[in-house]
Short mmCIF file of C-alpha atoms in Angstrom, two decimals:
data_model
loop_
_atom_site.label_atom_id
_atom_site.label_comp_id
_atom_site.label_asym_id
_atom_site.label_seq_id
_atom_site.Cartn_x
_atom_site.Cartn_y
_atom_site.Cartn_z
CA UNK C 1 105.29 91.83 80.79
CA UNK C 2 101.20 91.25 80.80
CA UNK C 3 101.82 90.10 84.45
CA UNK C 4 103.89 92.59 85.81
CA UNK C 5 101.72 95.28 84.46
CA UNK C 6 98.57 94.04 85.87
CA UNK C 7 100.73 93.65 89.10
CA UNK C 8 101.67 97.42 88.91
CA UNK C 9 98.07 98.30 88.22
CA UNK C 10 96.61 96.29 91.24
CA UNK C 11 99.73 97.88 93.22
CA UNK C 12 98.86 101.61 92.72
CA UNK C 13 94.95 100.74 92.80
CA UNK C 14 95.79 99.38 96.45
CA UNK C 15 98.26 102.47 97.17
CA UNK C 16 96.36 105.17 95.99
CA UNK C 17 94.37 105.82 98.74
CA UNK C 18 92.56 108.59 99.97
CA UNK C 19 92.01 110.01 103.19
CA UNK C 20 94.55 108.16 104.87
CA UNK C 21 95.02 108.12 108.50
CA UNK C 22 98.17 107.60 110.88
CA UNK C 23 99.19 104.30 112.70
CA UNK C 24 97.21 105.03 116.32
CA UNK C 25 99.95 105.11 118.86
CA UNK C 26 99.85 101.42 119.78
CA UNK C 27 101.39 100.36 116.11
CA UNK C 28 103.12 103.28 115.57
CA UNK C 29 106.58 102.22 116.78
CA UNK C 30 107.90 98.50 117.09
CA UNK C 31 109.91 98.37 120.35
CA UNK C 32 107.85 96.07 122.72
CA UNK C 33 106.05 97.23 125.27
CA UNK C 34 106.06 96.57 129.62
CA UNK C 35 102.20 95.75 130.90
CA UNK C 36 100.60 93.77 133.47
CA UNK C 37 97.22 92.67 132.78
CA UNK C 38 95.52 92.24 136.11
CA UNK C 39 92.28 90.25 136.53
CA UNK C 40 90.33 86.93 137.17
CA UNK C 41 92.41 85.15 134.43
CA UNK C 42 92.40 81.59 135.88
CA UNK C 43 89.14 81.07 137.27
CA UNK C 44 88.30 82.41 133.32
CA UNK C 45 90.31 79.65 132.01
CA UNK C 46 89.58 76.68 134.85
CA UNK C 47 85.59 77.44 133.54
CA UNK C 48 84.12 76.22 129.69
CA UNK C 49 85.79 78.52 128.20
CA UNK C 50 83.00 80.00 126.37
CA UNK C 51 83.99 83.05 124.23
CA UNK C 52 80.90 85.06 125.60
CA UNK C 53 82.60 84.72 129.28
CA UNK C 54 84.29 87.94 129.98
CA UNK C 55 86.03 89.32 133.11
CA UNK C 56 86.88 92.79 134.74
CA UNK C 57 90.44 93.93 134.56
CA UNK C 58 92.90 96.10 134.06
CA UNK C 59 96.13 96.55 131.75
CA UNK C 60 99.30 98.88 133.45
CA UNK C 61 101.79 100.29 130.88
CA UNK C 62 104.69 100.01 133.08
CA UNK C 63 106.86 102.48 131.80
CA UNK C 64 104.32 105.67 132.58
CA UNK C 65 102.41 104.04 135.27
CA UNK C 66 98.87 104.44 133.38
CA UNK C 67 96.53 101.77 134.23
CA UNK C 68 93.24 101.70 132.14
CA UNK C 69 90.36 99.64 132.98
CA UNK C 70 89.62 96.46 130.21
CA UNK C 71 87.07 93.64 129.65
CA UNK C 72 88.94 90.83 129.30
CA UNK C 73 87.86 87.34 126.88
CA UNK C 74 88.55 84.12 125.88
CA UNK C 75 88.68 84.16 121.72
CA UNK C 76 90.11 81.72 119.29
CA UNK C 77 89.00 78.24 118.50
CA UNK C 78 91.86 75.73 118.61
CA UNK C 79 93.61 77.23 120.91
CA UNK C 80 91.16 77.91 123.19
CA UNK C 81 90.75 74.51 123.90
CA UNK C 82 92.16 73.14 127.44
CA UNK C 83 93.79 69.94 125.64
CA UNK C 84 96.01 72.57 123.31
CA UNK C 85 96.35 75.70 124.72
CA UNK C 86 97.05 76.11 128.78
CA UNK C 87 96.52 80.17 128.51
CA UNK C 88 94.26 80.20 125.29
CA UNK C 89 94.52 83.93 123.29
CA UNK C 90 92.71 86.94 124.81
CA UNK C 91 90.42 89.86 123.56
CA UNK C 92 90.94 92.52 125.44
CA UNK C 93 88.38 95.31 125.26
CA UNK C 94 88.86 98.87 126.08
CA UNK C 95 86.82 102.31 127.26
CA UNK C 96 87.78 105.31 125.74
CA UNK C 97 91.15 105.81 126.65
CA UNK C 98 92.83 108.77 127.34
CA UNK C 99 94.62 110.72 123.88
CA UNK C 100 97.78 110.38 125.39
CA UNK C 101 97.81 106.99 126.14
CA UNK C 102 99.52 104.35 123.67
CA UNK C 103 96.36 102.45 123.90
CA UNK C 104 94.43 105.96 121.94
CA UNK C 105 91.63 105.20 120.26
CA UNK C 106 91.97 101.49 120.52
CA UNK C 107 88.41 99.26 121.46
CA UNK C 108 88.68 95.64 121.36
CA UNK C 109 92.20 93.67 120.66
CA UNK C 110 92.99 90.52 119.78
CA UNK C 111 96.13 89.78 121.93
CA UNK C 112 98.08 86.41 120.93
CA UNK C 113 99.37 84.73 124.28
CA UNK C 114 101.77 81.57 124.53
CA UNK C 115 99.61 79.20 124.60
CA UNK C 116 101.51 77.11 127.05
CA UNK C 117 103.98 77.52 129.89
CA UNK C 118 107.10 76.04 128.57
CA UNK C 119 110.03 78.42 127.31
CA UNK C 120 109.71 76.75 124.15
CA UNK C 121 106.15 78.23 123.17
CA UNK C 122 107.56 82.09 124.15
CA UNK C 123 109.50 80.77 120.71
CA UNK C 124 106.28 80.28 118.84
CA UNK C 125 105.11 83.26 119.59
CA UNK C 126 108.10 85.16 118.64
CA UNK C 127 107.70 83.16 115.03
CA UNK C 128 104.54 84.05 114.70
CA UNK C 129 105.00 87.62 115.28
CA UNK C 130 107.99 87.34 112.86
CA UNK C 131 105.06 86.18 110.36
CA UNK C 132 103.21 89.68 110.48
CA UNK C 133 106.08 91.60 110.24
CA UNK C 134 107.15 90.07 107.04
CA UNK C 135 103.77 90.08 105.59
CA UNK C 136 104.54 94.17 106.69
CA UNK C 137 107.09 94.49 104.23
CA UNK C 138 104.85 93.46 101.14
CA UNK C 139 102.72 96.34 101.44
CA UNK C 140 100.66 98.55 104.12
CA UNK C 141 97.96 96.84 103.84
CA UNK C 142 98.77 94.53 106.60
CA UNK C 143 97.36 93.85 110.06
CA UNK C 144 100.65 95.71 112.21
CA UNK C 145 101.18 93.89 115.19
CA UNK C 146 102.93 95.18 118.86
CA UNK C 147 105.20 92.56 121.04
CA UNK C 148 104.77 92.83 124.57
CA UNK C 149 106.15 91.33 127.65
CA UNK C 150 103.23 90.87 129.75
CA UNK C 151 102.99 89.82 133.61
CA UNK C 152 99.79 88.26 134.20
CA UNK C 153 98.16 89.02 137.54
CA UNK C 154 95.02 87.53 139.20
CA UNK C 155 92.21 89.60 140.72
CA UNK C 156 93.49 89.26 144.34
CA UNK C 157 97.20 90.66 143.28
CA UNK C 158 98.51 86.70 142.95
CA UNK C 159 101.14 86.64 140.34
CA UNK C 160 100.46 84.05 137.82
CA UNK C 161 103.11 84.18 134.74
CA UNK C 162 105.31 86.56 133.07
CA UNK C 163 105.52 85.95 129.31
CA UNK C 164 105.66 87.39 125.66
CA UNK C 165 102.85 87.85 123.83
CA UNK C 166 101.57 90.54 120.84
CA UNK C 167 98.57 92.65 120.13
CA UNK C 168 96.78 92.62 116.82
CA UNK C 169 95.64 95.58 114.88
CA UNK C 170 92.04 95.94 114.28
CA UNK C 171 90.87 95.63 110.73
CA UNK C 172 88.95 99.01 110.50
CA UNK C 173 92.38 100.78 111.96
CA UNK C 174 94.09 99.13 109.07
CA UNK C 175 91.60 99.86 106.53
CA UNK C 176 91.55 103.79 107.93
CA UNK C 177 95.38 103.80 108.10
CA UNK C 178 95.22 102.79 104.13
CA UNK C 179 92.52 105.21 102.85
CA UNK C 180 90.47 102.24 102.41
CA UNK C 181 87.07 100.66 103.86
CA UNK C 182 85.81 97.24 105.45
CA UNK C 183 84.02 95.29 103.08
CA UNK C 184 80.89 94.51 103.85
CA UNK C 185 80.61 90.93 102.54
CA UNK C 186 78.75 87.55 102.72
CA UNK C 187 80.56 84.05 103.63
CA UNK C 188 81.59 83.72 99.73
CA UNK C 189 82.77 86.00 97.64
CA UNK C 190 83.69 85.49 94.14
CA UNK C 191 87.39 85.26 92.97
CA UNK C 192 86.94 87.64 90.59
CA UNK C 193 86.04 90.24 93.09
CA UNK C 194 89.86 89.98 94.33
CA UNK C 195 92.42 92.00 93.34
CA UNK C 196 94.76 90.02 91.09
CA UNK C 197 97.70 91.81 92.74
CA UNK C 198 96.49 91.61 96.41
CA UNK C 199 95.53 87.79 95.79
CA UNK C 200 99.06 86.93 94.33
CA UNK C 201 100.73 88.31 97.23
CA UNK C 202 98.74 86.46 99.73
CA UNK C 203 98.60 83.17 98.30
CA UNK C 204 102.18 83.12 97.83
CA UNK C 205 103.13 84.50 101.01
CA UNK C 206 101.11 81.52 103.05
CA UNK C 207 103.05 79.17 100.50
CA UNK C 208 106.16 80.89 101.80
CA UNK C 209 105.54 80.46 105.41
CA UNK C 210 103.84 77.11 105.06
CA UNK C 211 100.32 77.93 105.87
CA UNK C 212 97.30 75.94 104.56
CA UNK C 213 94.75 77.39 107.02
CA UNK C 214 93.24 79.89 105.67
CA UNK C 215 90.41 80.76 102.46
CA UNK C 216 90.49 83.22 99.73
CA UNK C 217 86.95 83.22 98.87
CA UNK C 218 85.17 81.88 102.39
CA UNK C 219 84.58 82.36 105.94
CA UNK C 220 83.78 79.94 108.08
CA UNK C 221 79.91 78.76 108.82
CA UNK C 222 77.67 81.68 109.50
CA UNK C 223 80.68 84.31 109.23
CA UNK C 224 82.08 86.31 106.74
CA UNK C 225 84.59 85.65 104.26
CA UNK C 226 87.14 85.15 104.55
CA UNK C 227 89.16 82.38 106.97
CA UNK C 228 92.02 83.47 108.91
CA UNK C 229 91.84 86.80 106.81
CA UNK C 230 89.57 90.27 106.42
CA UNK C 231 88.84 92.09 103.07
CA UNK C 232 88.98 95.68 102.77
CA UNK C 233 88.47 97.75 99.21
CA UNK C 234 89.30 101.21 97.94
CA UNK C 235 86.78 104.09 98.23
CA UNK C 236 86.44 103.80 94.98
CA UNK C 237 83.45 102.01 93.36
CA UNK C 238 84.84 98.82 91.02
CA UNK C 239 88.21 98.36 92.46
CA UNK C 240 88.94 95.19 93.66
CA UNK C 241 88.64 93.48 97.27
CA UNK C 242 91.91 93.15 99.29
CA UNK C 243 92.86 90.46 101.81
CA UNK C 244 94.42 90.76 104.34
CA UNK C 245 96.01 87.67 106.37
CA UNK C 246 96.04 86.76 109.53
CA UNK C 247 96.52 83.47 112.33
CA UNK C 248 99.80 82.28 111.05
CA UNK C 249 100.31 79.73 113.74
CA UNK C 250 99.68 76.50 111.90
CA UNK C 251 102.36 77.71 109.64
CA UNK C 252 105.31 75.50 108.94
CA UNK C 253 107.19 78.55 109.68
CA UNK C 254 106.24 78.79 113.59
CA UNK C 255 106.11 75.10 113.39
CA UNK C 256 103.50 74.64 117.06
CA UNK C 257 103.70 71.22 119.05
CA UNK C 258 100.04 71.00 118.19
CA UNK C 259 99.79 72.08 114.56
CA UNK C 260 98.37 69.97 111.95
CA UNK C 261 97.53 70.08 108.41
CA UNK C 262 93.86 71.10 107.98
CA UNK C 263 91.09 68.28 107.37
CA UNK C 264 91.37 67.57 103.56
CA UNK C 265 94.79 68.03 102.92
CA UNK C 266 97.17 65.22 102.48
CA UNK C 267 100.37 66.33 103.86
CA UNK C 268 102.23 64.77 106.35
CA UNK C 269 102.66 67.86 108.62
CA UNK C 270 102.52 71.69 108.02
CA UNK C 271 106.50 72.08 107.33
CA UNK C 272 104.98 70.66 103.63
CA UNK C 273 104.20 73.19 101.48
CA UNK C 274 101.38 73.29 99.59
CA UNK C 275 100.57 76.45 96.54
CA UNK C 276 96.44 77.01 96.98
CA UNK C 277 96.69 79.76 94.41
CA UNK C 278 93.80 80.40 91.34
CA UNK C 279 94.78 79.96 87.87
CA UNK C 280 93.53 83.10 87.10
CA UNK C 281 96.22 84.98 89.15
CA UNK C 282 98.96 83.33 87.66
CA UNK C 283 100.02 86.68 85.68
CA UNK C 284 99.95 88.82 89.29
CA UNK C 285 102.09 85.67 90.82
CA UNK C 286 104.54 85.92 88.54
CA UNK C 287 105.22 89.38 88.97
CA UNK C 288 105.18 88.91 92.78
CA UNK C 289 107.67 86.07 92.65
CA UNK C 290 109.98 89.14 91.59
CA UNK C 291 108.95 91.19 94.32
CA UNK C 292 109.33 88.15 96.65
CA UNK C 293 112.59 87.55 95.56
CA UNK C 294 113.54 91.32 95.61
CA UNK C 295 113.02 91.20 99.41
CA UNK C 296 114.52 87.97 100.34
CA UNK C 297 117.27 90.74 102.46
CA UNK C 298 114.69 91.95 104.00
CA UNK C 299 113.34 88.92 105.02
CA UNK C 300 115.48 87.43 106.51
CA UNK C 301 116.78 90.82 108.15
CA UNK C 302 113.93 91.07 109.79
CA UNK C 303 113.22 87.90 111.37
CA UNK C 304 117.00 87.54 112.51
CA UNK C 305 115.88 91.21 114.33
CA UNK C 306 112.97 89.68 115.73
CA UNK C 307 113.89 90.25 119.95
CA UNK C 308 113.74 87.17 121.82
CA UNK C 309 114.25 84.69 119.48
CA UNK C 310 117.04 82.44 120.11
CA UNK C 311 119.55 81.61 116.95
CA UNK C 312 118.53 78.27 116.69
CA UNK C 313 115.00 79.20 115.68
CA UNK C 314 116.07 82.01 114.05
CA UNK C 315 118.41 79.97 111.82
CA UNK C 316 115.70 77.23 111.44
CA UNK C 317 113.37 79.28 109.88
CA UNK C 318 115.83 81.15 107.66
CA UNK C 319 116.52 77.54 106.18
CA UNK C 320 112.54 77.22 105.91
CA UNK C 321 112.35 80.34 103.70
CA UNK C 322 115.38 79.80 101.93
CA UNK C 323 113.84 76.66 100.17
CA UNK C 324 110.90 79.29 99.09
CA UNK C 325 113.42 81.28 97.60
CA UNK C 326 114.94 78.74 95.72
CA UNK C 327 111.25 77.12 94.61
CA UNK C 328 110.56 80.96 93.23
CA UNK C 329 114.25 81.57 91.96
CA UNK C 330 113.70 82.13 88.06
CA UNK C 331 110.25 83.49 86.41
CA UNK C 332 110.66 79.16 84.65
CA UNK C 333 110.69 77.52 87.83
CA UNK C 334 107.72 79.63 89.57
CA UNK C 335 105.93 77.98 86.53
CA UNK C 336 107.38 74.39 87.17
CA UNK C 337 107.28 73.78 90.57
CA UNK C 338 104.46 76.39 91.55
CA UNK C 339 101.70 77.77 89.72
CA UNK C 340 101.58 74.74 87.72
CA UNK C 341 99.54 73.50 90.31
CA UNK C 342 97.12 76.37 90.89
CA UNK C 343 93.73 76.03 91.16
CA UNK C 344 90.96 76.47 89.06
CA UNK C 345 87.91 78.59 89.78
#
């Protein structure tokens, strides 16, 4: 009862939020979107691939015609690498575009590409969008993400590919969207700074997916915490910090060619599930283990309704998340065979 109160608490703490804002037009609706991103892609990617280098281009929504003028970057860091990624992610920067335009009020974007040409990686992709979406149903506070089909032209009109890819919400839209703020924070932040709530719901939703790359408490060298998420907090003074998750590639879930478990970690390959929860959370993660298994419908709903992916992937990661389910079935075997092993601060 201790735990599900404390979970309600954090719930309506992270809900209650003030000044709220709209989705901007890009994440307002889910049905992907026609572009073609025009510019000096491949010499881009034939060069170092340093994330400073940047190129002119432009991005066409096909169904109005509208073409807006972009900076376009290399971003990531294993994927940007030539020996994983053949068409690393994109950043794709914008200039004040027009009100009506479904790219309103956006500035830069992370865009998630396929990393490389085979029909088999458009599947990735597709599994990795799946990944935000469910993350989506949790709560708001959520990076929303927008699937595209996108054909990719060079700067002399040269077609180049035609694949699926997704944009990425930016963190302040998020926050905004919520009532809530960025936090401005160091490369360590102290556990107890977390909501309980918003902590639970993370930590168990990477152990659902599969994902060991990411940090509660740090960002990598010289950036802020935290890895492969962003914190945001209520207006309010005192309320706790809330993460929110992000890169779910190396996820058992999506399952890439060239993910591996993270340095330090003894598993055999990221299908292995692995809890990296605190102790102190183990109330909140109870109570969310309830919530989880609440919206194992919706779940699975939703990534069955993800468009594009095929049924055998589809079905293959329904099987992954049904062995989640069944790890989290009962309030007695969360303890057993999942907090038991939390971490201590």
């Amino acid at each position: 009862m201790k735990g599900k109160m404390l979970f309600a608490a954090a719930l309506l703490s992270a809900s209650s939020t003030v000044h709220a804002a709209p989705p901007e037009p890009l994440f307002a609706a889910d049905q992907p979107l026609a572009l073609e991103i025009r510019g000096a892609i491949q010499k881009m990617m034939r060069g170092d691939r340093d994330r400073s280098d940047s190129v002119p281009g432009t991005v066409t929504v096909k169904s109005t015609g509208e073409s807006l003028p972009v900076t376009l970057g290399l971003r990531g860091i294993t994927r940007m690498r030539k020996e994983t990624c053949q068409f690393p992610p994109l950043r794709v920067s914008f200039t004040n575009p027009a009100p009506t335009s479904v790219f309103a009020r956006q500035g830069r974007l992370k865009l998630v590409t396929h990393c490389r040409n085979a029909q088999d990686f458009q599947q990735h992709v597709l599994l990795e969008y799946a990944a935000y979406r469910l993350y989506n149903l949790l709560t708001p506070v959520s990076f929303r993400a927008r699937l595209a089909t996108i054909d990719y032209v060079d700067d002399a009109g040269k077609p180049i590919t035609s694949r699926v890819g997704f944009f990425i919400e930016d963190d302040g839209s998020a926050a905004r969207r919520n009532g809530l703020r960025k936090a401005r924070v160091g490369q360590r932040v102290p556990t107890r700074q977390i909501d309980p709530a918003a902590a639970a719901r993370m930590v168990l939703f990477e152990y659902m997916i599969g994902n060991l790359d990411w940090a509660l408490q740090a960002g990598p060298a010289g950036e802020p915490c935290c890895h492969n998420g962003r914190l945001v907090q209520p207006a309010v003074a005192g309320q706790g910090l809330i993460p929110m998750p992000y890169d779910f590639d190396y996820s058992g879930l999506v399952d890439a060619p060239y993910a591996v478990p993270p340095e330090g970690f003894t598993e055999a390959s990221v299908r292995e599930r692995r809890y990296r929860g605190y102790c102190i959370h183990n109330d909140a993660v109870l109570a969310a283990a309830g919530d989880f298994r609440a919206r194992r419908g919706a779940f699975l709903a939703e990534l069955n309704a993800v468009p594009g992916l095929d049924r055998r992937r589809a079905a293959k990661a329904s099987a992954y998340l049904e062995e989640f389910f069944a790890l989290i079935a009962t309030d007695q075997s969360v303890r057993a065979r999942v907090i038991n092993r939390c971490l201590k601060v």
